[in-house]
Coordinates of C-alpha atoms in Angstrom, one line a residue:
Chain E
M1073 CA 59.1 -140.9 0.4
T1074 CA 58.1 -141.6 4.0
S1075 CA 59.2 -145.0 5.3
G1076 CA 56.3 -147.4 5.4
L1077 CA 55.5 -150.5 7.4
I1078 CA 56.7 -152.7 4.6
E1079 CA 59.6 -151.8 2.4
L1080 CA 60.8 -154.1 -0.4
A1081 CA 63.9 -153.1 -2.4
G1082 CA 65.3 -155.0 -5.3
I1083 CA 63.6 -158.3 -4.3
E1084 CA 64.5 -161.2 -6.6
R1085 CA 63.2 -164.8 -6.2
V1086 CA 64.3 -167.5 -8.6
F1087 CA 63.0 -171.0 -8.7
R1088 CA 64.9 -173.8 -10.5
L1089 CA 62.7 -176.3 -12.2
G1090 CA 65.1 -178.9 -13.7
D1091 CA 67.4 -176.9 -16.0
S1092 CA 65.3 -173.8 -16.4
E1093 CA 65.1 -170.9 -14.0
V1094 CA 61.8 -169.3 -13.3
H1095 CA 62.0 -165.7 -12.1
A1096 CA 59.0 -165.5 -9.8
L1097 CA 60.0 -162.0 -8.7
R1098 CA 62.3 -159.6 -10.7
R1099 CA 63.9 -156.6 -8.9
L1100 CA 60.7 -155.8 -7.1
D1101 CA 60.5 -152.5 -5.1
L1102 CA 57.4 -151.9 -3.1
Q1103 CA 56.4 -149.8 -0.1
I1104 CA 53.2 -150.3 1.9
A1105 CA 52.3 -147.9 4.7
S1106 CA 50.8 -148.9 8.0
G1107 CA 47.0 -149.2 7.7
E1108 CA 46.8 -149.6 4.0
Y1109 CA 44.3 -151.9 2.2
V1110 CA 46.2 -153.5 -0.8
S1111 CA 45.0 -156.0 -3.3
V1112 CA 47.4 -158.0 -5.4
M1113 CA 46.0 -159.3 -8.6
G1114 CA 47.5 -161.0 -11.6
P1115 CA 47.3 -164.2 -13.7
S1116 CA 48.6 -167.5 -12.4
G1117 CA 52.3 -167.7 -12.2
S1118 CA 52.7 -163.9 -12.0
G1119 CA 54.4 -164.1 -8.7
K1120 CA 51.7 -162.9 -6.4
S1121 CA 51.8 -165.9 -4.1
T1122 CA 55.6 -165.7 -4.0
L1123 CA 55.2 -162.1 -3.0
L1124 CA 52.8 -163.0 -0.2
N1125 CA 55.1 -165.7 1.1
L1126 CA 58.0 -163.3 1.2
L1127 CA 55.9 -160.7 3.0
G1128 CA 54.8 -163.3 5.5
L1129 CA 58.5 -164.4 6.1
L1130 CA 57.7 -167.9 5.0
D1131 CA 60.2 -167.6 2.1
R1132 CA 63.5 -165.8 1.6
P1133 CA 64.4 -163.6 -1.4
D1134 CA 67.5 -164.5 -3.4
A1135 CA 68.4 -160.8 -3.6
G1136 CA 67.2 -157.5 -2.2
T1137 CA 66.1 -156.4 1.2
Y1138 CA 62.8 -156.5 3.1
R1139 CA 62.3 -154.1 6.0
L1140 CA 59.4 -154.7 8.3
A1141 CA 58.6 -151.7 10.6
G1142 CA 62.0 -150.3 9.8
R1143 CA 63.9 -153.5 10.6
D1144 CA 65.8 -155.5 8.0
V1145 CA 64.2 -159.0 8.3
T1146 CA 65.9 -160.7 5.3
T1147 CA 68.9 -161.7 7.4
L1148 CA 67.1 -162.9 10.5
S1149 CA 67.4 -166.5 11.6
A1150 CA 64.5 -168.8 11.1
D1151 CA 63.5 -168.7 14.8
E1152 CA 63.6 -164.9 14.8
Q1153 CA 61.4 -164.9 11.7
A1154 CA 59.1 -167.3 13.4
R1155 CA 58.8 -164.9 16.3
L1156 CA 58.0 -162.0 14.0
R1157 CA 55.3 -164.1 12.3
S1158 CA 53.8 -164.9 15.6
E1159 CA 53.8 -161.2 16.8
R1160 CA 53.2 -159.1 13.6
I1161 CA 51.7 -161.2 10.8
G1162 CA 48.3 -163.0 10.5
F1163 CA 47.6 -165.4 7.7
V1164 CA 44.2 -166.1 6.1
F1165 CA 44.3 -169.0 3.6
Q1166 CA 42.0 -170.0 0.7
S1167 CA 41.5 -173.5 2.2
F1168 CA 41.2 -172.2 5.8
H1169 CA 44.0 -174.5 7.1
L1170 CA 42.2 -175.3 10.3
V1171 CA 43.6 -178.2 12.4
P1172 CA 40.8 -180.8 12.0
R1173 CA 41.1 -182.4 15.4
L1174 CA 40.9 -179.1 17.3
T1175 CA 37.7 -177.3 18.1
A1176 CA 37.0 -173.8 16.8
A1177 CA 38.1 -172.3 20.1
E1178 CA 41.3 -174.3 20.1
N1179 CA 42.1 -173.4 16.5
I1180 CA 41.7 -169.7 17.4
A1181 CA 43.9 -170.2 20.5
L1182 CA 46.6 -172.0 18.5
P1183 CA 48.9 -168.9 17.9
M1184 CA 48.7 -168.0 21.6
V1185 CA 49.5 -171.6 22.6
L1186 CA 52.5 -171.6 20.3
A1187 CA 53.6 -168.2 21.7
G1188 CA 53.4 -169.6 25.2
I1189 CA 50.7 -167.2 26.5
A1190 CA 49.2 -168.2 29.9
P1191 CA 45.9 -170.1 29.7
S1192 CA 44.1 -167.6 31.8
R1193 CA 44.9 -164.7 29.5
R1194 CA 44.1 -166.9 26.5
A1195 CA 40.6 -167.7 27.7
E1196 CA 39.7 -164.0 27.9
R1197 CA 40.9 -163.3 24.4
I1198 CA 39.2 -166.4 22.9
A1199 CA 35.9 -165.4 24.5
S1200 CA 36.0 -161.9 23.0
A1201 CA 37.2 -163.3 19.6
L1202 CA 34.3 -165.8 19.5
R1203 CA 31.9 -162.9 20.4
D1204 CA 33.4 -160.6 17.7
Y1205 CA 33.1 -163.2 15.0
G1206 CA 29.7 -164.5 16.0
L1207 CA 31.1 -168.0 16.8
E1208 CA 30.0 -168.2 20.5
N1209 CA 27.8 -171.2 20.0
R1210 CA 30.3 -172.9 17.7
A1211 CA 33.3 -172.8 20.1
D1212 CA 33.3 -176.5 20.7
H1213 CA 32.6 -177.6 17.1
R1214 CA 35.3 -179.1 15.1
P1215 CA 36.0 -177.7 11.6
D1216 CA 34.1 -180.5 9.9
Q1217 CA 31.0 -179.4 11.8
L1218 CA 31.3 -175.8 10.6
S1219 CA 30.1 -174.2 7.3
G1220 CA 32.7 -172.7 4.9
G1221 CA 31.9 -169.2 6.1
Q1222 CA 32.2 -170.2 9.8
R1223 CA 35.5 -171.9 9.0
Q1224 CA 36.9 -168.8 7.4
R1225 CA 35.6 -166.7 10.3
V1226 CA 37.5 -169.0 12.7
A1227 CA 40.6 -168.6 10.5
I1228 CA 40.3 -164.8 10.6
A1229 CA 39.8 -164.9 14.4
R1230 CA 42.9 -167.0 14.6
A1231 CA 44.9 -164.6 12.3
T1232 CA 43.9 -161.6 14.5
I1233 CA 44.1 -163.2 18.0
M1234 CA 47.8 -162.0 18.4
Q1235 CA 46.8 -158.5 17.2
P1236 CA 49.2 -158.4 14.3
A1237 CA 50.1 -155.3 12.3
V1238 CA 49.6 -157.0 9.0
I1239 CA 47.0 -159.5 7.7
L1240 CA 48.0 -161.5 4.6
A1241 CA 45.0 -163.1 2.9
D1242 CA 45.5 -165.5 0.1
E1243 CA 42.3 -165.9 -2.0
P1244 CA 40.2 -165.6 1.2
T1245 CA 37.0 -166.0 -0.7
G1246 CA 38.2 -168.6 -3.1
N1247 CA 36.4 -171.6 -1.5
L1248 CA 33.3 -169.6 -0.5
D1249 CA 30.0 -168.8 -2.3
R1250 CA 29.4 -165.2 -3.2
A1251 CA 27.3 -164.2 -0.1
T1252 CA 29.6 -165.8 2.4
G1253 CA 32.6 -164.4 0.6
E1254 CA 31.1 -160.9 0.8
E1255 CA 30.6 -161.4 4.5
V1256 CA 34.2 -162.5 5.0
V1257 CA 35.6 -159.6 3.0
R1258 CA 33.6 -157.2 5.1
L1259 CA 35.1 -158.7 8.2
L1260 CA 38.6 -158.2 6.8
E1261 CA 37.7 -154.6 5.8
T1262 CA 36.4 -153.9 9.3
L1263 CA 39.8 -155.0 10.6
N1264 CA 41.5 -152.7 8.1
E1265 CA 39.3 -149.8 9.3
R1266 CA 40.6 -150.4 12.8
G1267 CA 44.2 -149.8 11.5
V1268 CA 45.4 -153.3 10.5
T1269 CA 47.3 -153.3 7.2
L1270 CA 45.4 -155.7 4.9
I1271 CA 47.0 -157.3 1.9
V1272 CA 44.7 -159.5 -0.2
V1273 CA 45.9 -161.7 -3.1
T1274 CA 43.1 -162.6 -5.4
H1275 CA 42.0 -163.6 -8.9
D1276 CA 38.7 -162.0 -8.3
A1277 CA 38.6 -158.6 -10.0
G1278 CA 35.5 -157.5 -8.0
L1279 CA 37.3 -158.3 -4.7
G1280 CA 40.5 -156.7 -5.9
A1281 CA 38.7 -153.5 -6.9
R1282 CA 37.4 -152.9 -3.4
A1283 CA 41.0 -152.2 -2.1
Q1284 CA 42.2 -148.6 -1.8
R1285 CA 45.4 -149.7 -3.6
Q1286 CA 45.5 -152.3 -6.3
L1287 CA 48.7 -154.0 -7.5
L1288 CA 48.7 -155.9 -10.7
M1289 CA 51.5 -158.3 -11.2
E1290 CA 52.7 -160.1 -14.4
D1291 CA 55.8 -162.2 -14.9
G1292 CA 57.2 -161.2 -11.5
L1293 CA 56.9 -157.5 -12.1
L1294 CA 54.5 -154.9 -10.8
Q1295 CA 52.5 -153.8 -13.9
H1296 CA 50.2 -151.3 -12.2
D1297 CA 49.9 -149.6 -8.8
R1298 CA 46.5 -147.9 -8.7
R1299 CA 45.1 -145.9 -5.7
H1300 CA 41.3 -145.3 -5.5
G1301 CA 40.9 -146.0 -9.2
S1302 CA 43.4 -143.2 -10.3
E1303 CA 46.3 -144.9 -12.1
T1304 CA 49.8 -144.1 -11.1
P1305 CA 52.7 -145.9 -12.6
G1306 CA 54.2 -148.5 -10.4
P1307 CA 57.6 -147.7 -8.9
C1308 CA 59.3 -150.4 -10.8
V1309 CA 57.6 -150.7 -14.1
A1310 CA 60.7 -151.4 -16.0
P1311 CA 60.3 -152.0 -19.7
T1312 CA 61.6 -155.3 -20.7
Chain C
M1142 CA 55.1 -173.2 24.0
R1143 CA 54.3 -174.2 27.5
S1144 CA 55.0 -177.8 28.6
A1145 CA 51.3 -178.4 29.6
D1146 CA 50.2 -177.1 26.1
L1147 CA 52.9 -179.2 24.4
I1148 CA 51.7 -182.3 26.2
R1149 CA 48.0 -181.6 25.4
F1150 CA 48.9 -180.9 21.8
A1151 CA 50.8 -184.1 21.4
R1152 CA 48.0 -186.0 23.2
D1153 CA 45.4 -184.6 20.8
A1154 CA 47.6 -185.4 17.8
A1155 CA 47.9 -189.0 19.0
A1156 CA 44.2 -189.2 19.8
G1157 CA 43.4 -187.9 16.3
H1158 CA 44.7 -191.1 14.7
P1159 CA 43.3 -193.8 17.1
L1160 CA 44.2 -196.9 14.9
R1161 CA 47.8 -195.8 14.4
T1162 CA 48.1 -194.9 18.1
V1163 CA 46.7 -198.2 19.3
L1164 CA 48.9 -200.2 17.0
L1165 CA 52.0 -198.4 18.2
V1166 CA 51.1 -198.6 21.8
L1167 CA 50.4 -202.3 21.3
A1168 CA 53.8 -202.9 19.7
M1169 CA 55.5 -201.2 22.5
A1170 CA 53.3 -203.0 25.0
I1171 CA 54.2 -206.4 23.6
G1172 CA 57.9 -205.7 23.8
V1173 CA 57.7 -204.6 27.4
A1174 CA 55.3 -207.4 28.3
A1175 CA 57.7 -209.9 26.7
V1176 CA 60.5 -208.6 28.8
V1177 CA 58.4 -208.8 32.0
V1178 CA 56.9 -212.3 31.3
L1179 CA 60.2 -213.9 30.1
T1180 CA 62.2 -212.5 32.9
A1181 CA 59.5 -213.6 35.3
L1182 CA 59.8 -217.1 33.9
G1183 CA 63.6 -217.0 34.0
D1184 CA 63.8 -215.7 37.5
G1185 CA 60.9 -218.0 38.6
A1186 CA 63.0 -220.9 37.4
R1187 CA 66.0 -219.7 39.4
R1188 CA 63.9 -219.2 42.5
Y1189 CA 62.2 -222.5 42.0
V1190 CA 65.4 -224.4 41.8
L1191 CA 67.0 -222.5 44.7
N1192 CA 63.9 -223.2 46.9
E1193 CA 63.9 -226.8 46.0
F1194 CA 67.5 -227.2 46.7
S1195 CA 67.4 -225.3 50.0
S1196 CA 64.5 -227.4 51.1
I1197 CA 66.5 -230.6 51.1
G1198 CA 68.2 -229.4 54.3
S1199 CA 70.6 -226.8 55.5
N1200 CA 74.4 -226.7 55.9
L1201 CA 74.6 -229.8 53.9
V1202 CA 77.8 -231.4 52.6
I1203 CA 77.2 -234.2 50.2
V1204 CA 79.7 -237.0 49.6
L1205 CA 79.3 -238.9 46.3
P1206 CA 81.5 -241.8 45.1
G1207 CA 83.9 -241.1 42.3
R1208 CA 86.0 -238.0 41.3
S1209 CA 84.4 -235.5 39.1
Q1210 CA 87.7 -234.1 38.2
T1211 CA 91.2 -235.5 37.7
G1212 CA 93.8 -234.9 40.4
G1213 CA 96.9 -235.6 38.5
F1214 CA 98.8 -238.9 38.7
N1215 CA 98.3 -241.0 41.7
P1216 CA 99.8 -244.4 42.5
G1217 CA 96.4 -245.7 43.3
N1218 CA 95.3 -244.9 39.7
A1219 CA 98.1 -247.1 38.4
V1220 CA 96.6 -250.1 40.1
T1221 CA 92.9 -249.5 39.5
S1222 CA 90.9 -246.6 38.1
T1223 CA 87.7 -247.8 39.7
P1224 CA 86.9 -245.8 42.8
R1225 CA 86.5 -247.6 46.0
D1226 CA 83.0 -248.1 47.3
L1227 CA 81.6 -245.7 49.7
T1228 CA 80.5 -247.8 52.7
I1229 CA 78.5 -247.5 55.9
D1230 CA 81.8 -247.6 57.8
D1231 CA 83.0 -244.5 55.8
A1232 CA 79.8 -242.7 56.8
Q1233 CA 80.1 -243.7 60.4
A1234 CA 83.8 -242.5 60.4
L1235 CA 82.6 -239.0 59.4
L1236 CA 80.9 -238.6 62.7
R1237 CA 84.3 -238.3 64.3
A1238 CA 84.9 -234.9 62.6
S1239 CA 84.4 -231.9 64.9
S1240 CA 82.5 -229.9 62.3
V1241 CA 80.1 -232.7 61.5
Y1242 CA 76.8 -232.6 63.4
R1243 CA 75.0 -235.4 61.8
A1244 CA 75.4 -237.8 58.9
A1245 CA 73.1 -240.1 57.0
P1246 CA 74.1 -242.8 54.6
L1247 CA 72.0 -243.3 51.6
A1248 CA 71.6 -246.4 49.5
V1249 CA 69.2 -246.1 46.6
G1250 CA 67.6 -248.6 44.3
T1251 CA 64.3 -249.7 42.8
S1252 CA 62.2 -252.5 44.0
E1253 CA 58.5 -253.5 44.2
I1254 CA 56.1 -253.1 47.0
S1255 CA 53.1 -255.4 47.4
Y1256 CA 50.2 -255.4 49.7
G1257 CA 46.8 -257.0 49.5
G1258 CA 47.3 -258.1 45.9
K1259 CA 48.5 -254.6 44.8
L1260 CA 52.0 -254.3 43.3
R1261 CA 53.8 -251.1 42.6
E1262 CA 57.3 -250.2 41.6
V1263 CA 59.0 -247.9 44.1
T1264 CA 62.3 -246.2 44.7
V1265 CA 63.8 -247.7 47.9
V1266 CA 66.1 -245.6 50.0
G1267 CA 68.1 -247.3 52.6
T1268 CA 69.2 -245.0 55.4
T1269 CA 69.3 -244.4 59.1
A1270 CA 67.3 -242.5 61.7
E1271 CA 69.4 -239.4 61.0
F1272 CA 68.0 -239.0 57.5
V1273 CA 64.7 -237.5 58.7
E1274 CA 66.7 -234.7 60.5
V1275 CA 69.2 -234.1 57.9
R1276 CA 66.6 -233.8 55.1
R1277 CA 64.2 -231.9 57.4
L1278 CA 61.4 -234.3 56.6
S1279 CA 58.2 -234.5 58.6
L1280 CA 56.0 -237.5 59.3
A1281 CA 52.2 -237.6 58.9
H1282 CA 51.7 -240.7 61.0
G1283 CA 53.8 -243.0 63.1
R1284 CA 57.6 -242.6 63.6
F1285 CA 60.7 -242.8 61.6
L1286 CA 63.4 -245.6 61.7
V1287 CA 64.8 -246.2 65.2
T1288 CA 68.2 -244.9 66.2
G1289 CA 70.7 -247.6 66.7
D1290 CA 73.5 -249.7 65.2
W1291 CA 73.8 -248.7 61.5
R1292 CA 74.7 -252.3 60.5
R1293 CA 71.6 -253.8 61.9
G1294 CA 68.0 -252.9 61.3
A1295 CA 64.6 -254.1 62.2
S1296 CA 62.3 -255.0 59.3
E1297 CA 60.5 -251.7 59.5
A1298 CA 59.6 -249.3 56.6
V1299 CA 58.5 -245.7 56.3
I1300 CA 56.5 -244.9 53.2
G1301 CA 55.8 -241.7 51.3
A1302 CA 52.3 -240.1 51.2
K1303 CA 51.6 -241.2 47.7
I1304 CA 52.5 -244.8 48.4
Q1305 CA 50.1 -244.7 51.3
D1306 CA 47.3 -243.4 49.1
E1307 CA 47.9 -245.8 46.3
M1308 CA 48.5 -249.0 48.3
F1309 CA 46.2 -248.4 51.3
G1310 CA 43.8 -245.7 50.3
R1311 CA 42.0 -244.5 53.4
Q1312 CA 43.0 -247.5 55.4
N1313 CA 45.6 -246.9 58.1
A1314 CA 49.0 -248.2 56.8
L1315 CA 50.6 -248.1 60.2
G1316 CA 51.4 -251.6 61.5
Q1317 CA 50.6 -253.3 58.2
L1318 CA 53.0 -255.8 56.8
V1319 CA 54.1 -255.2 53.2
R1320 CA 56.5 -257.1 50.9
V1321 CA 59.3 -255.1 49.4
G1322 CA 61.4 -257.1 47.1
D1323 CA 61.6 -260.5 48.7
R1324 CA 61.3 -259.4 52.3
R1325 CA 58.5 -258.4 54.6
F1326 CA 58.5 -255.1 56.4
R1327 CA 56.2 -253.6 59.0
I1328 CA 55.1 -250.0 58.2
V1329 CA 56.0 -247.8 61.2
G1330 CA 55.6 -244.3 59.6
V1331 CA 54.1 -242.3 56.8
L1332 CA 55.9 -239.2 55.5
A1333 CA 53.9 -236.0 55.2
A1334 CA 53.2 -235.0 51.6
S1335 CA 55.9 -232.6 50.5
G1336 CA 55.3 -232.3 46.8
Q1337 CA 58.3 -232.2 44.4
G1338 CA 61.7 -232.6 45.9
L1339 CA 64.7 -232.0 43.7
G1340 CA 65.4 -235.2 41.8
M1341 CA 63.7 -237.3 44.4
N1342 CA 60.1 -237.2 45.1
T1343 CA 59.8 -238.1 48.8
D1344 CA 56.1 -238.9 48.3
E1345 CA 56.9 -242.0 46.3
L1346 CA 59.7 -243.4 48.5
V1347 CA 59.9 -246.4 50.6
I1348 CA 62.5 -245.9 53.3
L1349 CA 64.2 -249.0 54.9
P1350 CA 67.1 -249.4 57.3
V1351 CA 70.3 -249.2 55.3
P1352 CA 71.7 -252.7 55.9
L1353 CA 68.4 -254.3 54.8
A1354 CA 68.3 -252.2 51.7
Q1355 CA 71.9 -253.1 50.8
A1356 CA 71.1 -256.7 51.3
M1357 CA 68.1 -256.3 49.0
F1358 CA 70.3 -254.7 46.3
N1359 CA 73.1 -257.2 47.1
S1360 CA 75.7 -254.5 47.3
N1361 CA 77.5 -252.8 50.2
T1362 CA 78.1 -249.5 48.5
L1363 CA 76.3 -246.2 49.2
F1364 CA 74.8 -243.8 46.8
R1365 CA 75.5 -240.7 48.9
I1366 CA 76.4 -239.6 52.4
L1367 CA 74.5 -236.6 53.5
V1368 CA 76.5 -234.7 56.1
E1369 CA 75.1 -231.8 58.1
A1370 CA 77.7 -229.4 59.3
S1371 CA 77.4 -228.1 62.9
S1372 CA 76.8 -224.6 61.7
R1373 CA 76.9 -222.4 58.6
E1374 CA 80.4 -221.3 59.4
A1375 CA 81.5 -224.8 59.8
I1376 CA 80.5 -225.9 56.3
D1377 CA 84.0 -225.3 54.8
S1378 CA 85.9 -227.1 57.6
A1379 CA 83.3 -229.9 57.5
K1380 CA 84.1 -230.3 53.8
A1381 CA 87.8 -230.4 54.5
Q1382 CA 87.5 -232.8 57.4
V1383 CA 85.2 -235.1 55.4
S1384 CA 87.6 -235.2 52.5
E1385 CA 90.5 -235.9 54.7
I1386 CA 88.7 -238.7 56.6
I1387 CA 87.6 -240.4 53.4
R1388 CA 91.1 -240.0 51.9
L1389 CA 92.7 -241.7 54.9
R1390 CA 90.2 -244.5 54.8
H1391 CA 90.7 -245.0 51.1
E1392 CA 94.5 -245.5 51.2
G1393 CA 95.5 -241.9 50.6
E1394 CA 93.3 -241.5 47.5
L1395 CA 90.5 -239.0 47.4
D1396 CA 88.2 -241.0 45.2
V1397 CA 85.0 -239.2 46.3
T1398 CA 83.5 -235.9 45.4
V1399 CA 82.5 -233.6 48.3
I1400 CA 80.2 -230.8 47.4
T1401 CA 78.5 -228.3 49.6
Q1402 CA 74.9 -227.2 49.3
D1403 CA 76.0 -223.6 49.2
A1404 CA 78.3 -224.1 46.3
V1405 CA 75.6 -225.9 44.4
L1406 CA 73.1 -223.2 45.2
A1407 CA 75.6 -220.5 44.1
T1408 CA 76.2 -222.4 40.8
F1409 CA 72.5 -222.7 40.1
D1410 CA 72.0 -219.1 41.0
R1411 CA 74.7 -217.9 38.6
L1412 CA 73.6 -220.3 35.9
L1413 CA 69.9 -219.4 36.0
G1414 CA 70.6 -215.7 36.6
T1415 CA 72.6 -215.7 33.4
M1416 CA 69.7 -217.5 31.6
T1417 CA 67.3 -214.8 32.8
L1418 CA 69.6 -212.1 31.5
A1419 CA 69.8 -213.9 28.1
V1420 CA 66.1 -214.2 27.9
A1421 CA 65.7 -210.5 28.8
G1422 CA 68.1 -209.7 26.0
I1423 CA 66.1 -211.6 23.5
A1424 CA 62.9 -209.9 24.7
A1425 CA 64.6 -206.5 24.4
I1426 CA 65.0 -207.2 20.7
S1427 CA 61.2 -206.8 20.4
L1428 CA 61.6 -203.4 22.0
A1429 CA 64.1 -202.4 19.4
V1430 CA 61.6 -203.5 16.7
A1431 CA 58.9 -201.5 18.5
G1432 CA 61.3 -198.5 18.4
I1433 CA 61.7 -198.9 14.6
L1434 CA 57.9 -199.0 14.4
V1435 CA 57.8 -195.8 16.4
M1436 CA 60.0 -194.2 13.8
N1437 CA 58.0 -195.5 10.9
V1438 CA 54.7 -194.3 12.4
M1439 CA 56.1 -190.9 13.3
L1440 CA 57.5 -190.5 9.7
V1441 CA 54.1 -191.4 8.3
S1442 CA 52.6 -188.9 10.8
V1443 CA 54.9 -186.2 9.6
T1444 CA 54.0 -186.8 6.0
Q1445 CA 50.3 -186.9 6.7
R1446 CA 50.5 -183.7 8.8
T1447 CA 52.8 -181.8 6.5
A1448 CA 50.1 -179.1 5.9
E1449 CA 49.5 -178.8 9.6
I1450 CA 53.3 -178.4 10.2
G1451 CA 53.3 -175.6 7.5
L1452 CA 50.4 -173.9 9.3
L1453 CA 52.1 -174.1 12.7
K1454 CA 55.2 -172.5 11.1
A1455 CA 53.0 -169.8 9.6
L1456 CA 51.4 -169.2 13.0
G1457 CA 54.9 -168.5 14.4
A1458 CA 56.0 -171.9 15.7
S1459 CA 59.8 -172.2 15.9
A1460 CA 61.6 -175.3 14.6
A1461 CA 62.2 -176.3 18.2
T1462 CA 58.5 -176.1 19.1
I1463 CA 57.6 -178.4 16.2
R1464 CA 60.5 -180.8 17.0
N1465 CA 59.4 -180.9 20.6
A1466 CA 55.8 -181.5 19.7
F1467 CA 56.7 -184.6 17.7
L1468 CA 59.2 -185.9 20.3
A1469 CA 56.6 -185.4 23.0
E1470 CA 54.1 -187.5 20.9
A1471 CA 56.7 -190.3 20.4
A1472 CA 57.6 -190.2 24.1
M1473 CA 54.0 -190.3 25.1
L1474 CA 53.2 -193.2 22.9
S1475 CA 56.2 -195.1 24.2
I1476 CA 55.2 -194.3 27.8
A1477 CA 51.7 -195.5 27.2
G1478 CA 52.9 -198.6 25.5
A1479 CA 55.4 -199.3 28.3
L1480 CA 52.7 -198.9 31.0
V1481 CA 50.2 -201.1 29.1
G1482 CA 53.1 -203.6 28.6
L1483 CA 53.9 -203.5 32.3
L1484 CA 50.2 -204.3 33.1
L1485 CA 50.1 -207.1 30.5
G1486 CA 53.4 -208.5 31.7
H1487 CA 52.4 -208.6 35.3
A1488 CA 49.0 -210.1 34.4
G1489 CA 50.8 -212.7 32.4
A1490 CA 53.1 -213.5 35.3
A1491 CA 50.1 -213.7 37.6
I1492 CA 48.4 -216.1 35.2
I1493 CA 51.5 -218.3 35.2
R1494 CA 51.6 -218.3 39.0
Q1495 CA 47.9 -219.2 39.1
L1496 CA 48.5 -222.1 36.7
F1497 CA 51.7 -223.4 38.4
P1498 CA 51.4 -222.4 42.1
A1499 CA 54.8 -224.0 42.9
F1500 CA 56.5 -221.8 40.3
P1501 CA 57.4 -218.3 41.7
A1502 CA 57.1 -216.4 38.4
F1503 CA 57.8 -212.8 39.7
P1504 CA 59.6 -210.5 37.3
P1505 CA 62.7 -209.1 38.9
A1506 CA 62.7 -205.4 39.6
W1507 CA 65.8 -204.8 37.5
A1508 CA 64.1 -206.3 34.5
V1509 CA 61.0 -204.2 34.9
I1510 CA 63.1 -201.0 35.2
A1511 CA 65.4 -202.0 32.3
G1512 CA 62.4 -202.8 30.2
L1513 CA 60.7 -199.5 30.8
A1514 CA 63.9 -197.6 30.3
T1515 CA 64.6 -199.4 27.0
A1516 CA 61.1 -198.7 25.8
L1517 CA 61.3 -195.0 26.6
T1518 CA 64.8 -194.7 25.2
T1519 CA 64.1 -196.5 21.9
G1520 CA 60.8 -194.6 21.5
V1521 CA 62.4 -191.2 22.0
L1522 CA 65.6 -192.1 20.1
F1523 CA 63.6 -193.3 17.1
G1524 CA 61.3 -190.3 17.4
V1525 CA 64.2 -187.9 17.0
Q1526 CA 64.7 -188.3 13.2
P1527 CA 61.0 -187.8 12.3
A1528 CA 60.8 -184.8 14.6
R1529 CA 63.8 -183.3 13.0
R1530 CA 62.3 -183.9 9.6
A1531 CA 59.1 -182.1 10.7
A1532 CA 61.1 -179.2 12.1
R1533 CA 63.1 -178.8 8.8
L1534 CA 60.1 -178.7 6.5
D1535 CA 59.9 -175.7 4.2
P1536 CA 56.7 -173.8 5.3
V1537 CA 55.7 -172.7 1.8
Q1538 CA 55.9 -176.2 0.4
A1539 CA 54.3 -177.7 3.5
L1540 CA 51.4 -175.3 3.3
A1541 CA 50.8 -176.1 -0.4
R1542 CA 50.2 -179.8 0.6
R1543 CA 46.7 -180.8 1.3

């Protein structure tokens, strides 16, 4: 097996709710190669959001190792993880998560501002991002002056502005109507065609089916790992 | 994150909640303004008293009858505990001292002045020609009492500016005969209006030769002897010489109190300086309260902006960046409040000066600096805890909050 961009080995994540323990992820092994388009599906509580948070370094596993681009990131300090998020990972959220007081351009610039990139270099990249996502005449609008589709385009522009290797999208079309959702998915797929690894968590079977590789999760386990419709058993389908 | 970006981010965050920001700035501003105005009042009082006291003359040594403190057992005390009177002879004897430049005896009482059917109660001061020099008074019209034998005096009077106004109006008082008590006096001079003088308003005085005043009050004692030392350096030796002369004249008993103007000034200075400090301390409490408000508001801000903090973390902000952003916001609000407070305070002090022109209500520089520093320190100090709380938030839980 060639080493991929993302390698999870024996990942466990346990939440304690009162006295009971909830196993969000059970001994999960997963490899994702650079440039893959992966959808993660499954019912509520199957652990797909937990998986996404772990992949995005927002959460730490209780056991197992996570290697990102060949480097073990499970043991990194919070600040080192923050730097990796800044440089390698872009997030797209269901509810957009735009900062309401900032304009579209400022929201797009936010990751660069946090990374301490010089204003002159920022301006150039913001201008081209606004052009790429058709937001040129919306640059100075605040989120409440934008439509849902425009908001998600701003969010995608923000997620890609640092040119990350991976984009993690959590229900990117969940708050959008069908036509706008379609448009947003096409944007994400274009990014994937340019070589960005795209991981989409969704309830929507139609959206999930568009990915080259589809993961189905249930009770913290990978139930299926399909590629291009041809079913191959997941690497960790352990009978329970 | 670059400092310029940090400041802009904090500014935008503060501007995003105008009401909260305005309230916080106001609280800080009131605290700083309170410090500025109250210290201006305290220091104004100090300067006012010092000015008033300096204006009664310079290099003054004042002799008053009676001891203000006990001097242990003295044979004189065994016979009588009443101090001897301070007399004109005592005052004249003081002129022999080398460090004494001038001396003016002072007998004070109240009487009535009448002229043309008008009657007014007045404070009568019996003194000599030296008084006008020692007290640095100036005359509006006429002349002061004539120099001469202290035990004799012509029936001449000098009146204050207010007496002139009330008794004579626009009429020239010079040369007029008035009745003071049961004697008639010719007015030879009118004092220039001087406003308030400490304890004794010279505008409302009638000044007579000291023997005539003593005869009017039927007593030969003096209220004070004002002594002017020959120079500033001579004040202490003048005091010693004056004490010695009086002691010798009073059968070896020092039954008078000799104070110097400088000592009184220093005492007032210390006393009122301490008062200013105490007032500043009280005002500083409001700054502490404002600091607690900063903490409260910043904690609310952290709670309201939890989702945003989660987002910033997801976008790669380190804990330090988030902490700095919140600290910068707290510091910025404190600075804004302090500056607004400074303006308000100075405006308040200016209004007080407008209303009471005689009162020099200027806030002292130390109080302004201390007020600003306290505002900033409390603001930032109370901002630390909310900022740390923001920095410690778990990104997953923070993002889940709407």
